[in-house]
GROMACS .gro file of C-alpha atoms in nm:
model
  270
    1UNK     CA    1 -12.112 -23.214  -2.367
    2UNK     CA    2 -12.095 -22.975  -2.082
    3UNK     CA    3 -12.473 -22.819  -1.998
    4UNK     CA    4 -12.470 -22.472  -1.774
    5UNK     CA    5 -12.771 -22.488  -1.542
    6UNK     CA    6 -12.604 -22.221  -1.279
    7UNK     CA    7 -12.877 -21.969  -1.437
    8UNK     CA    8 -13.163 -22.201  -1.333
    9UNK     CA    9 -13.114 -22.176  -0.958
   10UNK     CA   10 -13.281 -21.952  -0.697
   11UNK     CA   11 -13.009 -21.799  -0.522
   12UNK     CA   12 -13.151 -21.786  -0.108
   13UNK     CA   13 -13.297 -21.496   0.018
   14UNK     CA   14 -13.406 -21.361  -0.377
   15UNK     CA   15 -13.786 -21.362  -0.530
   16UNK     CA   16 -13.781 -21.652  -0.790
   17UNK     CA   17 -13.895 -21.417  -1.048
   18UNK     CA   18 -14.107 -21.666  -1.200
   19UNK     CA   19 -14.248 -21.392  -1.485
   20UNK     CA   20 -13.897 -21.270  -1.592
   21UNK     CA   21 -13.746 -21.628  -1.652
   22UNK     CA   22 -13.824 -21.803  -1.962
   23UNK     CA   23 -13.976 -22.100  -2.031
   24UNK     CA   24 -13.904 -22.202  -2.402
   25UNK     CA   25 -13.496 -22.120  -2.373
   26UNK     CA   26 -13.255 -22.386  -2.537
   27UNK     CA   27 -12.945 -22.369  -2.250
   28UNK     CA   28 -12.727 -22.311  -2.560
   29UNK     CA   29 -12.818 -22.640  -2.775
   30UNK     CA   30 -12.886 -22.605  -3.119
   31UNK     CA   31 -13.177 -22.837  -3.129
   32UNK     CA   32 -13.348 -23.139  -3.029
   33UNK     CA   33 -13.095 -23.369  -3.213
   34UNK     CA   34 -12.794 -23.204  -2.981
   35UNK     CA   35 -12.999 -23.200  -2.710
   36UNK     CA   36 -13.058 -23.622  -2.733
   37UNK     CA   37 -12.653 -23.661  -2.743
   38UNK     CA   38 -12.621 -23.459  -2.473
   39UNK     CA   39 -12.926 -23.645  -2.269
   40UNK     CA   40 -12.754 -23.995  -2.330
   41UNK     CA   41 -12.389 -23.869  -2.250
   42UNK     CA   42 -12.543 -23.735  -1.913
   43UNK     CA   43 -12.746 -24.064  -1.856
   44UNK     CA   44 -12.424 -24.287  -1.950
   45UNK     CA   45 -12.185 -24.112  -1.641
   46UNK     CA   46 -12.498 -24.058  -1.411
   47UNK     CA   47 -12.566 -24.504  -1.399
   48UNK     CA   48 -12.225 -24.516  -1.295
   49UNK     CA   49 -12.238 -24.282  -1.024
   50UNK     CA   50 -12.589 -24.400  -0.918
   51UNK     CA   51 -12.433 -24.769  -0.913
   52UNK     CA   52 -12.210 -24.614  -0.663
   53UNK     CA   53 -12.460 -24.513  -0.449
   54UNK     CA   54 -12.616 -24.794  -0.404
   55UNK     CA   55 -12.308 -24.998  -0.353
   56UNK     CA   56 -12.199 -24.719  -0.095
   57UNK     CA   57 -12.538 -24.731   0.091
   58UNK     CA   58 -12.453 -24.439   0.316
   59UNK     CA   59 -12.580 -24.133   0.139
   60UNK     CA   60 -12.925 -24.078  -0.067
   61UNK     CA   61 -13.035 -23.780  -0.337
   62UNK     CA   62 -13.400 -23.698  -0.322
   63UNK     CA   63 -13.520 -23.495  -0.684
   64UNK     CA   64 -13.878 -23.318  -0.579
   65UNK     CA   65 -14.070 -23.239  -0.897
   66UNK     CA   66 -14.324 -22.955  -0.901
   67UNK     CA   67 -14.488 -22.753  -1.164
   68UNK     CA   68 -14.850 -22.607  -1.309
   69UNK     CA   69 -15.049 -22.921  -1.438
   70UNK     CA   70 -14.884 -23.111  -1.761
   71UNK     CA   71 -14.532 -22.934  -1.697
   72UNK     CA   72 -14.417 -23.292  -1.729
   73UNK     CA   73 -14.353 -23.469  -1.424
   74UNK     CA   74 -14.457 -23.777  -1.528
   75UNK     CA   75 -14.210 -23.760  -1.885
   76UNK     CA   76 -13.913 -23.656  -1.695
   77UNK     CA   77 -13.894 -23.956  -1.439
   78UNK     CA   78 -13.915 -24.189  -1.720
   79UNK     CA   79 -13.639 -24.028  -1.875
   80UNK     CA   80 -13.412 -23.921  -1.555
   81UNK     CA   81 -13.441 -24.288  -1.453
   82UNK     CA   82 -13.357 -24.457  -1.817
   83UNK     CA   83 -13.125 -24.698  -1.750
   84UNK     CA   84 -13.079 -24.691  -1.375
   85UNK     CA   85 -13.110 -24.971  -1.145
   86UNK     CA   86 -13.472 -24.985  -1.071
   87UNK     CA   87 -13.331 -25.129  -0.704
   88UNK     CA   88 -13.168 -24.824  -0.606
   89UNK     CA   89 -13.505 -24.599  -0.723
   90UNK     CA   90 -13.774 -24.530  -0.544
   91UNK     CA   91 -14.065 -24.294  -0.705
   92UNK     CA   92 -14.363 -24.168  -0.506
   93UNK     CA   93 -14.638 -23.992  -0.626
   94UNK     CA   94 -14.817 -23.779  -0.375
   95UNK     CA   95 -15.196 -23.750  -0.427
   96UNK     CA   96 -15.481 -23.601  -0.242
   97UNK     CA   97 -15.446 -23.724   0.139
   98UNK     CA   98 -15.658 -24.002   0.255
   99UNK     CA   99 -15.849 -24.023   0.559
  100UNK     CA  100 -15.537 -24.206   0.740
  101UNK     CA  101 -15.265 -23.960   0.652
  102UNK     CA  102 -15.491 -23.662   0.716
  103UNK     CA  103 -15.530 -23.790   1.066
  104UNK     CA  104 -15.130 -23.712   1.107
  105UNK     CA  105 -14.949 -23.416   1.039
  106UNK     CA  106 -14.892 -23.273   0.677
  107UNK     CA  107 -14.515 -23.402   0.659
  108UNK     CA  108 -14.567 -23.745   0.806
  109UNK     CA  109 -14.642 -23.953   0.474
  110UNK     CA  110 -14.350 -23.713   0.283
  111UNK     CA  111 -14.105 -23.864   0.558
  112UNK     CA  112 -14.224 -24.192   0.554
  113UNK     CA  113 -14.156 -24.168   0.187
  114UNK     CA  114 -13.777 -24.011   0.167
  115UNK     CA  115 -13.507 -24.262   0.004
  116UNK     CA  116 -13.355 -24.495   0.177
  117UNK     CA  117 -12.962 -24.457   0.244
  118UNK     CA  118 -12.804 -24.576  -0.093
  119UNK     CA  119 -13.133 -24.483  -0.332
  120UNK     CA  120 -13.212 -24.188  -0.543
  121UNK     CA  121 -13.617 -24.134  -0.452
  122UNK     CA  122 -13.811 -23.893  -0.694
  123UNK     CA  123 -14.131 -23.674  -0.564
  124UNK     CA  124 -14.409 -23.628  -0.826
  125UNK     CA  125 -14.536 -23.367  -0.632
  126UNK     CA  126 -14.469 -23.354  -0.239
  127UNK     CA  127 -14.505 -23.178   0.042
  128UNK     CA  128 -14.513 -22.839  -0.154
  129UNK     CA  129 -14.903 -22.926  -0.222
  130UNK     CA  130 -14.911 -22.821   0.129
  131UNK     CA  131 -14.819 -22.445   0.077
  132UNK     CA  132 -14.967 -22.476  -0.315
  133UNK     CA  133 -15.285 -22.610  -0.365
  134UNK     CA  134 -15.403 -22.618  -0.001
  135UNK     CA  135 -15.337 -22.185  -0.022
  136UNK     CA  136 -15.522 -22.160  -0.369
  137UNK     CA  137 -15.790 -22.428  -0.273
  138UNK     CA  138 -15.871 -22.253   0.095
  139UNK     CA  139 -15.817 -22.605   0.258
  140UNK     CA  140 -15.604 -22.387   0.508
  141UNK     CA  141 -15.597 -22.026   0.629
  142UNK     CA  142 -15.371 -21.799   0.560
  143UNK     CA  143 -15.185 -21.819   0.887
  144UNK     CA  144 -15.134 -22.184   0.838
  145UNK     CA  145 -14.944 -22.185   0.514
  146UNK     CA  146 -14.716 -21.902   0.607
  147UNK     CA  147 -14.634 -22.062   0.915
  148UNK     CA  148 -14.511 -22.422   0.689
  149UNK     CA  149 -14.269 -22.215   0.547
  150UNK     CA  150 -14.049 -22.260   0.848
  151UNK     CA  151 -14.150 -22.648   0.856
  152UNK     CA  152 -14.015 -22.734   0.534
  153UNK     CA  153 -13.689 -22.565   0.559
  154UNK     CA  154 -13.593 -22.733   0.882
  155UNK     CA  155 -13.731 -23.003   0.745
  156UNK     CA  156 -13.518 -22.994   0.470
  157UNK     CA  157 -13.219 -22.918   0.611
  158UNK     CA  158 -13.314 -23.203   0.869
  159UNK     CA  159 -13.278 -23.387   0.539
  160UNK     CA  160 -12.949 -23.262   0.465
  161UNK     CA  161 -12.783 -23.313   0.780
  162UNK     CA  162 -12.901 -23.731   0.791
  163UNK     CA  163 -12.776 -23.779   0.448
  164UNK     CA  164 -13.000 -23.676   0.192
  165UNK     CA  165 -12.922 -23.396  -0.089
  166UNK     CA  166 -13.201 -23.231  -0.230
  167UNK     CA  167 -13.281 -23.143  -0.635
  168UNK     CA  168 -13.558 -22.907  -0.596
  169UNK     CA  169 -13.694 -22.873  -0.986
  170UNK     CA  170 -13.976 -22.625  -1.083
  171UNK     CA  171 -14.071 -22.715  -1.406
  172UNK     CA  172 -14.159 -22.403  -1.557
  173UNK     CA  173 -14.427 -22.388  -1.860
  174UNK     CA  174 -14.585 -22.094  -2.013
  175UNK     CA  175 -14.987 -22.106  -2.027
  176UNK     CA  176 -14.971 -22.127  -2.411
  177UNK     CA  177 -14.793 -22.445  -2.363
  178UNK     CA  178 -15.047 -22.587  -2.084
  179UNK     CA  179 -15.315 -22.526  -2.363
  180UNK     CA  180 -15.177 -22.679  -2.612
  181UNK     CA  181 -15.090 -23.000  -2.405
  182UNK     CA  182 -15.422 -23.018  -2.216
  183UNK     CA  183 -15.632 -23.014  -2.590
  184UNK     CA  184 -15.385 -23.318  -2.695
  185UNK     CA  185 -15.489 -23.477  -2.434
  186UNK     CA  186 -15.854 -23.417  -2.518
  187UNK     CA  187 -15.819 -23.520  -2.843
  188UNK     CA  188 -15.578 -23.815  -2.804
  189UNK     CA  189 -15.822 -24.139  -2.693
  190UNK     CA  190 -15.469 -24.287  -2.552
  191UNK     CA  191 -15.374 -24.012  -2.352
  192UNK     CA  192 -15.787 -23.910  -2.241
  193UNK     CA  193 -15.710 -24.074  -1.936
  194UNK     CA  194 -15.448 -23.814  -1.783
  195UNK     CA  195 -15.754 -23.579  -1.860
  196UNK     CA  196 -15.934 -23.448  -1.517
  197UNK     CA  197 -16.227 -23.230  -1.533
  198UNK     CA  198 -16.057 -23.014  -1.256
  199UNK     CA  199 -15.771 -22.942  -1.448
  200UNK     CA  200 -16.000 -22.652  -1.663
  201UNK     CA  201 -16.082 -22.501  -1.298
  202UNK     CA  202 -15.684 -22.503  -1.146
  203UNK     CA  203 -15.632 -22.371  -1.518
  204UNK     CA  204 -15.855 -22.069  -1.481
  205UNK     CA  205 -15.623 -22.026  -1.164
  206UNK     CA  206 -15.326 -21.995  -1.340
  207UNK     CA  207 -15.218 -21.646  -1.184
  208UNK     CA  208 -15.344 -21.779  -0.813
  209UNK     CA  209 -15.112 -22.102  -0.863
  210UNK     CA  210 -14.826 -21.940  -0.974
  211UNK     CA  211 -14.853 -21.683  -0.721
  212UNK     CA  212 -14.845 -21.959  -0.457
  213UNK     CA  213 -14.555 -22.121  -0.640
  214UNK     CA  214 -14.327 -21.783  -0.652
  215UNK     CA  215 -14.386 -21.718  -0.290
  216UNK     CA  216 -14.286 -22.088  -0.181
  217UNK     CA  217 -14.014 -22.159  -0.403
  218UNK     CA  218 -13.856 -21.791  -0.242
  219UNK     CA  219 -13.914 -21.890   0.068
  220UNK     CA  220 -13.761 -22.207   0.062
  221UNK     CA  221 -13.473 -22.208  -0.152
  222UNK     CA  222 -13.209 -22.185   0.090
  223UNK     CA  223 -12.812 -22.319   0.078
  224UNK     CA  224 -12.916 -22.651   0.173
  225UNK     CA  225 -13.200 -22.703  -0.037
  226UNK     CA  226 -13.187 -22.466  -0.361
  227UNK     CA  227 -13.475 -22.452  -0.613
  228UNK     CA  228 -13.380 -22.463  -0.992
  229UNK     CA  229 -13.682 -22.338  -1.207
  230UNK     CA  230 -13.581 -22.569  -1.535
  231UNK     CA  231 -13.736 -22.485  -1.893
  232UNK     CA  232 -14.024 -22.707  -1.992
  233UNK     CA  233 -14.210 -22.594  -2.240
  234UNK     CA  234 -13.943 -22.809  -2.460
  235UNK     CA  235 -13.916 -23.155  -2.342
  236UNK     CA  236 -13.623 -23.217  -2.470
  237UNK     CA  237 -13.435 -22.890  -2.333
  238UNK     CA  238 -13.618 -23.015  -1.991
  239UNK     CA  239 -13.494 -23.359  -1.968
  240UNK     CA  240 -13.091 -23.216  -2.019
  241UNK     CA  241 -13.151 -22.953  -1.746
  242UNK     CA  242 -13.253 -23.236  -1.543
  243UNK     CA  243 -13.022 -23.499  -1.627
  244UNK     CA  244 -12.756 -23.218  -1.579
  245UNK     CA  245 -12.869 -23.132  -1.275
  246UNK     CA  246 -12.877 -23.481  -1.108
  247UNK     CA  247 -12.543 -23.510  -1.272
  248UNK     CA  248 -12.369 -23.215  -1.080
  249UNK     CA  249 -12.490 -23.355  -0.770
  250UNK     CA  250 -12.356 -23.689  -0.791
  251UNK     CA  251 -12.052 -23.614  -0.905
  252UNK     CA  252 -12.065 -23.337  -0.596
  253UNK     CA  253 -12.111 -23.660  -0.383
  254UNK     CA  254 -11.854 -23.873  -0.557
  255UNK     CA  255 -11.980 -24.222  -0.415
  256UNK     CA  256 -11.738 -24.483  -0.378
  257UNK     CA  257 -11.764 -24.873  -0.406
  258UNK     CA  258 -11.716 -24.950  -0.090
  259UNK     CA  259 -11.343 -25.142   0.020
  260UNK     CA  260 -11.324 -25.527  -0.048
  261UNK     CA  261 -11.295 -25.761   0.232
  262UNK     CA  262 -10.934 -25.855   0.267
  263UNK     CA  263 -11.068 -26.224   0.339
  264UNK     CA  264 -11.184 -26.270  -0.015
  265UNK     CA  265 -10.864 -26.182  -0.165
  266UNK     CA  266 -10.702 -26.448  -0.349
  267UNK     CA  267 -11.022 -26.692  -0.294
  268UNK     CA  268 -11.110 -26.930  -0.614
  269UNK     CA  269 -11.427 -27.079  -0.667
  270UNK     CA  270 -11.429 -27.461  -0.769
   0.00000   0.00000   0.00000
């Protein structure tokens, strides 16, 4: 079941238009039902072709999640990585700096962190906090988050030439949604936990945060990297887009098993 996610990229050089794209579209499925079939017919080619990957071991995909708080990061790992081979996964979630990585540059603990040749790595959150939440918090001046722009496109396309394809993925919720997921978490004892106290003051930011978001996602969506602002106010709708999206690129990459050795040919084990 095919899934058309061309509409869901940034094209380089445009304003991501974050206001004028919706967030509670269907991408032409009928409902949640269709949209399951079409998750686990995505899922079923995309553990071949990730099986392929790491068999090659000369290539790696690297899919950077962002988004306003609860726009599902955490949901769509579990179900983007269903099924693979946990061996050739590798899932880092970036949180507040520590005394050791602030004492390096901004990018050195996102590098330290990119997949391994042969793995598909996943960002919950990444070095876009750096042009985000330091510009709304005030961590940095102005100057200083402008000037990253530049970093993380060569160092994205640094990326890209050593092997690594990028799946840049806003996921893009509308503020009515954020309420209504924030109060479940309230009033859900098994799901108080995911609750911060800060999440009420980044949420009375909204228009700051999304500002940041529009200006970094246009500044950095270029041909090697592209953003794709995916859906998410339905989970369902977001984990296709996503599974589609990973899809495309594999098959883009078409790993191979790699030859057998011609000294094993014929052999028979007693």
């Amino acid at each position: 079941m095919a899934v058309d996610v061309g509409a869901l990229r940034v094209a380089p050089g445009e304003r991501a238009g974050l206001d004028g794209r919706p967030t509670d579209e269907h991408l032409g499925l009928a409902d949640k039902e269709e949209g399951g079939a079409a998750h686990a017919e995505l899922l079923d080619e995309l553990r071949e072709l990730h099986e392929r990957l790491w068999a090659e071991a000369e290539r790696s995909v690297l899919l950077v999640l962002q988004g306003m708080d609860t726009a599902g990061k955490d949901g769509t790992i579990r179900r983007a990585l269903s099924g693979l081979n946990p061996q050739g996964c590798a899932v880092t979630a970036f949180k507040v700096p520590n005394n050791i990585e602030l004492a390096h540059d901004y990018l050195w603990r996102v590098h330290a962190a990119c997949p391994s040749r042969g793995r598909l790595g996943v960002f919950n959150r990444s070095h876009y906090e750096d042009v985000v939440a330091t510009r709304v918090l005030g961590t940095v001046d102005e100057r200083t988050w402008r000037r990253r722009y530049g970093h993380v496109r060569d160092f994205e396309q640094m990326l890209t030439d050593e092997g690594t394809t990028l799946v840049k993925v806003f996921l893009h919720i509308s503020r009515d949604e954020q309420r209504a997921r924030l109060q479940a978490r309230l009033d859900d004892p098994t799901k108080r936990w995911k609750f911060q106290p800060e999440d009420l003051e980044t949420r009375r930011r909204w228009d700051d945060v999304r500002a940041a978001y529009e200006d970094a996602i246009s500044e950095t969506s270029t041909d090697a990297a592209p953003w794709w602002v995916v859906p998410a106010d339905h989970k369902w709708v977001r984990d296709v887009a996503v599974g589609a999206l990973l899809l495309q690129t594999f098959r883009r990459l078409d790993p191979q098993f790699p030859p057998s050795d011609p000294r094993l040919d014929g052999v028979d084990i007693e």
